[in-house]
Amino acid sequence: MNKLDVVLPFQGCLLFLKKNTQLALTLHVRCLLVFNLCLGLTFLSGFFHMKTKDSIVSKSDKELLLTSRPCHAKTNVMFLKTHKTASSTVLNIMFRFAERYNLTVALPADQLLHLGYPKTFLADFVEEFEAIGQNYNIMCNHLRFNPSEVQRVMAANTFYFSILRNPIPLLESSYVYYKGNVPAFRTSKDVNDYLASPTKYYHPEDSRQNIYARNIMWFDFGYDNNAEANERYIQAVLREIEENFHLILIADYFDESMVLLKHTLCWDLDDVIYFKLNSRSQDTVQTLTPESKEQIKAWCSLDWKLYLHFNQSFWRRIEDTIGHEELEKEVNHLRTRQRELMETCLLGQEAVGKDHIENKALLPFQSGAANILGYNLKEDIDNRTLRTCQRMVLPELQYTSYLYAVQHPHKKRKQLGLPLLWTSSQEKLQLPTPN
């Protein structure tokens, strides 16, 4: 039915009324009723026509309504900090978020700087667990995952996430970083020598000391890193990890991971802005041969399967929630904001080697043959900006020690052998002069 179908009968009705004035009053009302009825049918017809012709429009409208619902930042979050996966940078993000919202962090007890690692996690590894109970908001220091014990510490509505890295560059990084501590690494000439014959250096009796030398991510998630790579076993573990964790990020796509994390936790952009922490200088990177790269896939087959599985789920999650076009826009926005902060905070706008870090309070922990980079801050910064910059470059151990002093002021401060940036939130913001 179109507009003419309605208008023409109505015009005819009016002509008839002019010639038959005696019926005017009665028929005038009836004509108006007919006209309104026809007009209503026209609009209803058009509406149903649009619905059947373009159902995609209605679907997108529905999705728009869903995505426009109010979003509330998640403040109960557990991050499983895996080794050599850019996890120190994530920990810094978590600590800054905890400070911003005045949240309670489940910190290592006494003088420990990790939550009992490499022992399987127990709730008693958390400072004052017996007193505080299940009232912690954030957990992110190193631990070997044990879901039942973690659940004793964290609230029922806690969001669980972790991060993985391609095992090929991960093992090379572990080799350099733990060269002096891991028997399998210590007795080999270099990473390619180790990978040419891993069993020559990796002995079962040293398995606990050699955890960094094989399937370290598998171990961090709480499983046997020397288990046989049986497909049924692997699939069972992957399903269990999916049940325990809401999100697994990928370090090889760190900016994309931060955008996804921001969306998933309903955080602000500045909550996930970062400067790289615990990274090393390029001159300490050992070049892997093609044969070594293939050997890692076999030697660390559990980690390899773990990475492949969650790399796929990561990109599916991106596609289902953000979309690749929007992802690219937000990654560019994140990088732009990061450059702004680097220009504001950093002397030289880049990381420097350990020998060029002027303030030793900002010196990262150095390990093995790695030269762990750090930062120098500009001096002409206002106090408020300075505190933001300090937190973004503060190494993991120093930040852990600082939060511990704030949360547990009656406890003995963790001993790092380094000067501290500040001792309480009320003290002066200026950096102390190293002794």
Tab-separated table of C-alpha atoms in Angstrom:
chain	number	residue	atom	x	y	z
A	1	MET	CA	0.000	0.000	0.000
A	2	ASN	CA	1.407	3.451	-0.945
A	3	LYS	CA	0.382	7.070	-0.254
A	4	LEU	CA	-1.867	7.269	-3.353
A	5	ASP	CA	-3.836	4.261	-2.158
A	6	VAL	CA	-4.798	6.315	0.890
A	7	VAL	CA	-5.155	9.834	-0.528
A	8	LEU	CA	-7.300	9.101	-3.656
A	9	PRO	CA	-10.202	7.407	-1.819
A	10	PHE	CA	-10.170	10.257	0.679
A	11	GLN	CA	-10.453	12.886	-2.101
A	12	GLY	CA	-13.376	10.945	-3.653
A	13	CYS	CA	-15.080	10.925	-0.326
A	14	LEU	CA	-14.859	14.731	-0.075
A	15	LEU	CA	-16.340	15.253	-3.592
A	16	PHE	CA	-19.282	13.048	-2.710
A	17	LEU	CA	-19.875	15.081	0.452
A	18	LYS	CA	-20.055	18.331	-1.495
A	19	LYS	CA	-22.970	16.942	-3.593
A	20	ASN	CA	-24.781	15.299	-0.694
A	21	THR	CA	-24.702	17.785	2.150
A	22	GLN	CA	-27.413	15.928	4.093
A	23	LEU	CA	-25.070	13.046	4.753
A	24	ALA	CA	-22.085	15.316	5.424
A	25	LEU	CA	-21.973	15.133	9.172
A	26	THR	CA	-22.210	11.358	9.427
A	27	LEU	CA	-19.962	10.471	6.508
A	28	HIS	CA	-17.342	13.095	7.382
A	29	VAL	CA	-16.592	11.233	10.579
A	30	ARG	CA	-16.565	7.872	8.779
A	31	CYS	CA	-14.189	9.197	6.063
A	32	LEU	CA	-11.762	10.398	8.696
A	33	LEU	CA	-11.844	7.008	10.386
A	34	VAL	CA	-11.176	5.266	7.033
A	35	PHE	CA	-8.315	7.650	6.297
A	36	ASN	CA	-6.638	7.105	9.674
A	37	LEU	CA	-7.052	3.346	9.389
A	38	CYS	CA	-5.480	3.293	5.914
A	39	LEU	CA	-2.636	5.547	7.009
A	40	GLY	CA	-1.917	3.333	9.984
A	41	LEU	CA	-1.853	0.237	7.777
A	42	THR	CA	0.576	1.987	5.430
A	43	PHE	CA	3.097	2.719	8.163
A	44	LEU	CA	2.775	-0.773	9.634
A	45	SER	CA	3.331	-2.262	6.190
A	46	GLY	CA	6.449	-0.179	5.712
A	47	PHE	CA	7.771	-1.131	9.145
A	48	PHE	CA	7.405	-4.883	8.557
A	49	HIS	CA	8.850	-4.474	5.072
A	50	MET	CA	11.968	-2.842	6.541
A	51	LYS	CA	12.302	-5.550	9.173
A	52	THR	CA	12.244	-8.382	6.625
A	53	LYS	CA	14.315	-6.586	4.010
A	54	ASP	CA	17.116	-5.424	6.325
A	55	SER	CA	17.358	-7.661	9.393
A	56	ILE	CA	21.078	-6.779	9.743
A	57	VAL	CA	20.130	-3.235	10.728
A	58	SER	CA	17.987	-4.453	13.591
A	59	LYS	CA	20.753	-6.816	14.749
A	60	SER	CA	23.343	-4.062	14.817
A	61	ASP	CA	20.912	-1.843	16.697
A	62	LYS	CA	20.527	-4.594	19.271
A	63	GLU	CA	24.314	-4.960	19.578
A	64	LEU	CA	24.644	-1.197	19.954
A	65	LEU	CA	22.194	-1.271	22.829
A	66	LEU	CA	24.149	-4.081	24.466
A	67	THR	CA	27.544	-2.385	24.104
A	68	SER	CA	26.216	0.969	25.307
A	69	ARG	CA	25.223	-0.395	28.693
A	70	PRO	CA	27.144	1.205	31.566
A	71	CYS	CA	30.544	-0.340	32.163
A	72	HIS	CA	32.026	-0.605	35.652
A	73	ALA	CA	35.744	-1.095	36.241
A	74	LYS	CA	36.652	-4.484	37.682
A	75	THR	CA	38.642	-4.004	40.868
A	76	ASN	CA	39.033	-7.622	42.016
A	77	VAL	CA	41.700	-8.967	39.692
A	78	MET	CA	44.223	-11.806	39.852
A	79	PHE	CA	47.113	-11.753	37.367
A	80	LEU	CA	49.216	-14.895	37.055
A	81	LYS	CA	52.673	-13.431	36.484
A	82	THR	CA	54.518	-15.828	34.178
A	83	HIS	CA	58.284	-15.613	33.590
A	84	LYS	CA	59.959	-13.706	30.725
A	85	THR	CA	56.623	-12.718	29.172
A	86	ALA	CA	56.586	-8.919	29.712
A	87	SER	CA	54.810	-9.691	32.974
A	88	SER	CA	56.845	-7.155	34.978
A	89	THR	CA	55.302	-4.440	32.828
A	90	VAL	CA	51.833	-5.838	33.551
A	91	LEU	CA	52.630	-5.969	37.276
A	92	ASN	CA	53.502	-2.255	37.174
A	93	ILE	CA	50.136	-1.572	35.521
A	94	MET	CA	48.375	-3.568	38.250
A	95	PHE	CA	50.201	-1.802	41.085
A	96	ARG	CA	49.407	1.628	39.649
A	97	PHE	CA	45.753	0.687	39.311
A	98	ALA	CA	45.700	-0.542	42.917
A	99	GLU	CA	47.093	2.782	44.118
A	100	ARG	CA	44.681	4.813	42.005
A	101	TYR	CA	41.642	3.122	43.559
A	102	ASN	CA	43.165	2.540	47.004
A	103	LEU	CA	42.925	-1.241	46.630
A	104	THR	CA	44.486	-3.928	48.810
A	105	VAL	CA	47.227	-6.010	47.181
A	106	ALA	CA	48.033	-9.589	48.206
A	107	LEU	CA	51.760	-9.071	48.772
A	108	PRO	CA	54.453	-11.627	49.671
A	109	ALA	CA	54.879	-12.208	53.382
A	110	ASP	CA	57.904	-11.126	55.410
A	111	GLN	CA	61.065	-10.606	53.342
A	112	LEU	CA	59.895	-12.582	50.307
A	113	LEU	CA	59.545	-10.760	46.981
A	114	HIS	CA	57.387	-13.488	45.425
A	115	LEU	CA	54.448	-15.544	46.664
A	116	GLY	CA	56.404	-18.668	47.610
A	117	TYR	CA	57.651	-19.411	44.080
A	118	PRO	CA	58.686	-22.008	42.939
A	119	LYS	CA	56.656	-23.773	45.610
A	120	THR	CA	53.022	-24.371	44.741
A	121	PHE	CA	51.098	-21.393	46.092
A	122	LEU	CA	49.526	-21.454	49.561
A	123	ALA	CA	47.360	-18.707	51.043
A	124	ASP	CA	49.791	-18.352	53.944
A	125	PHE	CA	52.393	-16.957	51.530
A	126	VAL	CA	50.360	-13.708	51.527
A	127	GLU	CA	51.172	-11.126	54.197
A	128	GLU	CA	48.532	-11.034	56.953
A	129	PHE	CA	46.221	-13.485	55.188
A	130	GLU	CA	44.956	-14.774	58.524
A	131	ALA	CA	43.877	-11.251	59.506
A	132	ILE	CA	42.717	-9.854	56.174
A	133	GLY	CA	41.135	-13.061	54.876
A	134	GLN	CA	39.394	-12.864	51.519
A	135	ASN	CA	39.449	-9.071	51.320
A	136	TYR	CA	42.315	-8.569	48.890
A	137	ASN	CA	41.533	-6.867	45.582
A	138	ILE	CA	44.694	-7.420	43.550
A	139	MET	CA	47.146	-10.309	43.291
A	140	CYS	CA	49.992	-10.152	40.773
A	141	ASN	CA	53.381	-11.138	42.216
A	142	HIS	CA	55.088	-14.313	41.012
A	143	LEU	CA	53.485	-17.541	42.205
A	144	ARG	CA	52.973	-21.098	40.984
A	145	PHE	CA	49.248	-21.293	40.366
A	146	ASN	CA	47.119	-23.308	42.751
A	147	PRO	CA	43.445	-22.426	42.150
A	148	SER	CA	41.964	-23.623	45.428
A	149	GLU	CA	44.491	-21.676	47.525
A	150	VAL	CA	44.251	-18.540	45.378
A	151	GLN	CA	40.469	-18.645	45.816
A	152	ARG	CA	40.964	-18.577	49.575
A	153	VAL	CA	42.636	-15.204	49.169
A	154	MET	CA	40.617	-13.593	46.380
A	155	ALA	CA	36.916	-12.692	46.260
A	156	ALA	CA	34.398	-14.896	44.460
A	157	ASN	CA	33.909	-12.335	41.675
A	158	THR	CA	37.642	-11.986	40.950
A	159	PHE	CA	38.722	-11.685	37.331
A	160	TYR	CA	41.610	-14.040	36.450
A	161	PHE	CA	44.031	-13.413	33.609
A	162	SER	CA	47.578	-14.221	32.539
A	163	ILE	CA	49.998	-13.708	29.658
A	164	LEU	CA	51.946	-16.061	27.376
A	165	ARG	CA	54.855	-15.588	24.984
A	166	ASN	CA	56.147	-17.463	21.973
A	167	PRO	CA	58.405	-20.157	23.524
A	168	ILE	CA	61.157	-19.555	20.945
A	169	PRO	CA	62.206	-16.048	22.048
A	170	LEU	CA	61.130	-16.904	25.600
A	171	LEU	CA	63.675	-19.692	25.980
A	172	GLU	CA	66.484	-17.537	24.570
A	173	SER	CA	65.546	-14.800	27.046
A	174	SER	CA	65.462	-17.293	29.931
A	175	TYR	CA	68.852	-18.646	28.927
A	176	VAL	CA	70.534	-15.249	29.096
A	177	TYR	CA	68.686	-14.089	32.225
A	178	TYR	CA	69.179	-17.278	34.271
A	179	LYS	CA	72.547	-18.325	32.830
A	180	GLY	CA	74.308	-18.256	36.191
A	181	ASN	CA	71.542	-19.910	38.217
A	182	VAL	CA	70.237	-22.814	36.142
A	183	PRO	CA	72.517	-25.897	35.994
A	184	ALA	CA	71.439	-26.814	32.442
A	185	PHE	CA	72.339	-23.321	31.235
A	186	ARG	CA	75.430	-22.816	33.345
A	187	THR	CA	77.325	-25.789	31.938
A	188	SER	CA	76.518	-25.111	28.281
A	189	LYS	CA	78.469	-22.700	26.070
A	190	ASP	CA	75.547	-20.730	24.641
A	191	VAL	CA	71.860	-21.167	23.860
A	192	ASN	CA	72.468	-22.980	20.567
A	193	ASP	CA	74.902	-25.367	22.270
A	194	TYR	CA	72.286	-26.103	24.912
A	195	LEU	CA	69.539	-26.716	22.347
A	196	ALA	CA	71.722	-28.923	20.160
A	197	SER	CA	71.516	-31.549	22.914
A	198	PRO	CA	69.322	-30.482	25.858
A	199	THR	CA	69.428	-33.845	27.616
A	200	LYS	CA	73.223	-33.575	27.788
A	201	TYR	CA	72.791	-30.651	30.210
A	202	TYR	CA	69.288	-31.113	31.628
A	203	HIS	CA	69.394	-33.825	34.305
A	204	PRO	CA	66.306	-35.163	36.151
A	205	GLU	CA	67.924	-34.809	39.571
A	206	ASP	CA	68.232	-31.047	38.972
A	207	SER	CA	64.645	-30.647	37.748
A	208	ARG	CA	63.645	-28.044	40.371
A	209	GLN	CA	66.724	-25.928	39.636
A	210	ASN	CA	66.128	-26.323	35.901
A	211	ILE	CA	62.523	-25.160	35.748
A	212	TYR	CA	63.488	-22.156	33.606
A	213	ALA	CA	65.137	-24.438	31.061
A	214	ARG	CA	62.022	-26.280	29.886
A	215	ASN	CA	58.281	-25.499	29.661
A	216	ILE	CA	58.471	-22.688	32.210
A	217	MET	CA	54.979	-21.343	31.401
A	218	TRP	CA	53.461	-24.802	31.896
A	219	PHE	CA	55.174	-24.916	35.288
A	220	ASP	CA	53.930	-21.438	36.268
A	221	PHE	CA	50.334	-22.532	35.604
A	222	GLY	CA	50.894	-25.279	38.177
A	223	TYR	CA	51.623	-28.299	35.981
A	224	ASP	CA	54.534	-30.703	35.542
A	225	ASN	CA	56.951	-29.136	33.070
A	226	ASN	CA	58.577	-32.539	32.471
A	227	ALA	CA	55.315	-34.369	31.744
A	228	GLU	CA	55.031	-36.453	28.592
A	229	ALA	CA	53.451	-34.467	25.757
A	230	ASN	CA	50.448	-36.748	25.501
A	231	GLU	CA	47.686	-35.128	23.437
A	232	ARG	CA	44.910	-36.220	25.780
A	233	TYR	CA	46.777	-34.797	28.776
A	234	ILE	CA	47.532	-31.538	26.948
A	235	GLN	CA	43.903	-31.027	25.961
A	236	ALA	CA	42.754	-31.693	29.525
A	237	VAL	CA	45.165	-29.060	30.861
A	238	LEU	CA	44.111	-26.513	28.239
A	239	ARG	CA	40.457	-27.004	29.205
A	240	GLU	CA	41.316	-26.587	32.875
A	241	ILE	CA	43.206	-23.334	32.213
A	242	GLU	CA	40.217	-22.034	30.233
A	243	GLU	CA	37.996	-22.828	33.219
A	244	ASN	CA	40.307	-21.069	35.689
A	245	PHE	CA	41.129	-17.948	33.643
A	246	HIS	CA	38.850	-15.429	32.003
A	247	LEU	CA	41.514	-14.062	29.663
A	248	ILE	CA	44.963	-15.022	28.366
A	249	LEU	CA	47.016	-12.257	26.751
A	250	ILE	CA	49.893	-12.633	24.287
A	251	ALA	CA	53.164	-10.790	24.973
A	252	ASP	CA	54.156	-10.849	21.289
A	253	TYR	CA	51.178	-8.534	20.686
A	254	PHE	CA	51.517	-6.484	23.833
A	255	ASP	CA	49.764	-3.301	22.714
A	256	GLU	CA	46.865	-5.294	21.317
A	257	SER	CA	46.771	-7.175	24.623
A	258	MET	CA	46.564	-3.943	26.603
A	259	VAL	CA	43.669	-2.696	24.475
A	260	LEU	CA	41.828	-5.986	25.003
A	261	LEU	CA	42.562	-5.865	28.736
A	262	LYS	CA	41.239	-2.292	28.927
A	263	HIS	CA	37.995	-3.306	27.233
A	264	THR	CA	37.553	-6.479	29.257
A	265	LEU	CA	38.189	-4.872	32.659
A	266	CYS	CA	36.422	-1.628	31.718
A	267	TRP	CA	39.518	0.402	32.608
A	268	ASP	CA	40.675	3.760	31.242
A	269	LEU	CA	43.415	4.178	28.645
A	270	ASP	CA	45.863	5.602	31.196
A	271	ASP	CA	45.308	2.511	33.357
A	272	VAL	CA	47.053	0.379	30.730
A	273	ILE	CA	49.649	2.882	29.459
A	274	TYR	CA	53.131	1.591	30.186
A	275	PHE	CA	56.871	1.925	29.764
A	276	LYS	CA	58.657	-1.372	29.094
A	277	LEU	CA	60.128	-2.770	32.291
A	278	ASN	CA	62.697	-5.520	32.879
A	279	SER	CA	63.702	-5.546	29.209
A	280	ARG	CA	67.346	-6.061	28.253
A	281	SER	CA	69.772	-4.461	25.857
A	282	GLN	CA	69.886	-5.873	22.343
A	283	ASP	CA	73.605	-6.645	22.587
A	284	THR	CA	72.814	-9.461	25.052
A	285	VAL	CA	70.399	-11.228	22.674
A	286	GLN	CA	71.788	-14.486	21.300
A	287	THR	CA	70.826	-15.360	17.729
A	288	LEU	CA	69.042	-18.690	17.464
A	289	THR	CA	69.820	-20.944	14.531
A	290	PRO	CA	66.906	-22.352	12.488
A	291	GLU	CA	67.683	-25.750	14.000
A	292	SER	CA	67.507	-24.325	17.535
A	293	LYS	CA	64.130	-22.738	16.852
A	294	GLU	CA	62.724	-26.075	15.726
A	295	GLN	CA	64.315	-27.800	18.692
A	296	ILE	CA	62.523	-25.438	21.099
A	297	LYS	CA	59.166	-26.493	19.642
A	298	ALA	CA	60.036	-30.117	20.449
A	299	TRP	CA	61.931	-29.618	23.726
A	300	CYS	CA	59.302	-27.202	25.084
A	301	SER	CA	56.381	-28.900	23.349
A	302	LEU	CA	54.015	-28.327	26.286
A	303	ASP	CA	54.666	-24.588	26.187
A	304	TRP	CA	54.415	-24.626	22.403
A	305	LYS	CA	50.965	-26.243	22.469
A	306	LEU	CA	49.899	-23.870	25.235
A	307	TYR	CA	50.984	-20.852	23.215
A	308	LEU	CA	49.405	-21.988	19.935
A	309	HIS	CA	46.072	-22.677	21.612
A	310	PHE	CA	45.765	-19.352	23.422
A	311	ASN	CA	47.214	-17.326	20.580
A	312	GLN	CA	44.231	-18.494	18.536
A	313	SER	CA	41.739	-17.791	21.318
A	314	PHE	CA	43.269	-14.337	21.791
A	315	TRP	CA	42.552	-13.308	18.202
A	316	ARG	CA	39.076	-14.836	18.323
A	317	ARG	CA	38.384	-12.741	21.403
A	318	ILE	CA	39.588	-9.609	19.568
A	319	GLU	CA	37.319	-10.381	16.619
A	320	ASP	CA	34.290	-11.095	18.801
A	321	THR	CA	34.605	-8.044	21.064
A	322	ILE	CA	36.545	-5.195	19.467
A	323	GLY	CA	37.076	-5.981	15.793
A	324	HIS	CA	40.342	-5.513	13.913
A	325	GLU	CA	39.548	-2.052	12.572
A	326	GLU	CA	38.711	-0.615	15.982
A	327	LEU	CA	41.681	-2.469	17.495
A	328	GLU	CA	44.077	-0.723	15.113
A	329	LYS	CA	42.634	2.676	16.028
A	330	GLU	CA	42.946	2.037	19.744
A	331	VAL	CA	46.485	0.668	19.463
A	332	ASN	CA	47.498	3.860	17.647
A	333	HIS	CA	45.806	5.912	20.353
A	334	LEU	CA	47.664	3.980	23.065
A	335	ARG	CA	51.013	4.500	21.335
A	336	THR	CA	50.344	8.202	20.881
A	337	ARG	CA	49.580	8.579	24.583
A	338	GLN	CA	52.671	6.541	25.435
A	339	ARG	CA	54.882	8.866	23.361
A	340	GLU	CA	53.343	11.883	25.105
A	341	LEU	CA	54.255	10.461	28.507
A	342	MET	CA	57.758	9.529	27.371
A	343	GLU	CA	58.284	13.121	26.242
A	344	THR	CA	56.954	14.366	29.576
A	345	CYS	CA	58.776	11.936	31.875
A	346	LEU	CA	61.935	10.540	30.366
A	347	LEU	CA	65.344	12.054	29.893
A	348	GLY	CA	66.254	11.157	26.314
A	349	GLN	CA	62.804	9.590	25.879
A	350	GLU	CA	64.218	6.042	25.996
A	351	ALA	CA	65.467	3.262	28.232
A	352	VAL	CA	69.168	3.139	29.123
A	353	GLY	CA	71.618	0.452	30.215
A	354	LYS	CA	72.283	-0.309	33.870
A	355	ASP	CA	75.503	1.748	33.935
A	356	HIS	CA	73.678	4.859	32.725
A	357	ILE	CA	70.857	4.873	35.288
A	358	GLU	CA	71.636	7.936	37.378
A	359	ASN	CA	69.370	7.288	40.361
A	360	LYS	CA	70.035	3.863	41.856
A	361	ALA	CA	66.530	3.792	43.316
A	362	LEU	CA	65.415	3.184	39.724
A	363	LEU	CA	67.964	0.434	39.020
A	364	PRO	CA	66.225	-2.847	38.027
A	365	PHE	CA	67.408	-6.152	39.408
A	366	GLN	CA	70.259	-7.474	37.250
A	367	SER	CA	70.517	-11.172	36.482
A	368	GLY	CA	72.784	-13.460	34.494
A	369	ALA	CA	74.364	-12.046	31.344
A	370	ALA	CA	71.424	-9.704	30.736
A	371	ASN	CA	71.816	-5.940	30.891
A	372	ILE	CA	68.412	-4.944	32.249
A	373	LEU	CA	67.429	-1.490	31.085
A	374	GLY	CA	65.967	1.282	33.184
A	375	TYR	CA	65.083	4.969	32.946
A	376	ASN	CA	66.222	8.439	33.921
A	377	LEU	CA	63.521	10.968	34.738
A	378	LYS	CA	63.512	14.621	33.762
A	379	GLU	CA	64.160	17.023	36.608
A	380	ASP	CA	61.890	19.936	35.659
A	381	ILE	CA	58.583	18.169	36.374
A	382	ASP	CA	55.880	19.336	38.776
A	383	ASN	CA	55.317	17.134	41.826
A	384	ARG	CA	52.075	15.549	40.659
A	385	THR	CA	53.509	14.618	37.246
A	386	LEU	CA	56.706	13.414	38.893
A	387	ARG	CA	54.802	10.894	41.007
A	388	THR	CA	53.072	9.529	37.900
A	389	CYS	CA	56.392	9.239	36.077
A	390	GLN	CA	58.099	7.620	39.068
A	391	ARG	CA	55.466	4.915	39.298
A	392	MET	CA	55.679	4.119	35.596
A	393	VAL	CA	59.442	3.484	35.724
A	394	LEU	CA	59.655	1.949	39.199
A	395	PRO	CA	61.133	-1.582	38.942
A	396	GLU	CA	59.204	-4.548	40.263
A	397	LEU	CA	61.145	-5.177	43.469
A	398	GLN	CA	61.161	-1.528	44.522
A	399	TYR	CA	57.433	-1.150	43.833
A	400	THR	CA	56.648	-4.321	45.794
A	401	SER	CA	58.710	-3.038	48.716
A	402	TYR	CA	57.016	0.368	48.599
A	403	LEU	CA	53.464	-1.040	48.582
A	404	TYR	CA	54.410	-3.419	51.374
A	405	ALA	CA	55.574	-0.467	53.511
A	406	VAL	CA	52.327	1.415	52.808
A	407	GLN	CA	49.995	-1.547	53.473
A	408	HIS	CA	51.931	-2.970	56.425
A	409	PRO	CA	53.681	-0.010	58.100
A	410	HIS	CA	54.111	-1.922	61.358
A	411	LYS	CA	56.117	-4.659	59.587
A	412	LYS	CA	59.849	-4.615	58.885
A	413	ARG	CA	60.509	-3.134	55.445
A	414	LYS	CA	61.647	-5.547	52.735
A	415	GLN	CA	65.406	-5.302	52.331
A	416	LEU	CA	66.539	-4.584	48.776
A	417	GLY	CA	69.921	-2.995	49.361
A	418	LEU	CA	68.797	-0.010	47.266
A	419	PRO	CA	67.713	3.527	48.161
A	420	LEU	CA	63.973	4.076	47.968
A	421	LEU	CA	62.086	6.801	46.100
A	422	TRP	CA	59.821	7.466	49.071
A	423	THR	CA	58.842	5.770	52.304
A	424	SER	CA	55.238	6.874	52.712
A	425	SER	CA	52.565	8.671	50.756
A	426	GLN	CA	53.018	11.764	52.957
A	427	GLU	CA	56.769	12.201	52.427
A	428	LYS	CA	58.585	14.465	50.004
A	429	LEU	CA	58.336	13.558	46.348
A	430	GLN	CA	61.920	14.392	45.428
A	431	LEU	CA	64.251	11.477	44.743
A	432	PRO	CA	66.821	10.821	47.465
A	433	THR	CA	70.507	11.138	46.693
A	434	PRO	CA	72.117	7.666	46.631
A	435	ASN	CA	74.797	7.053	49.238
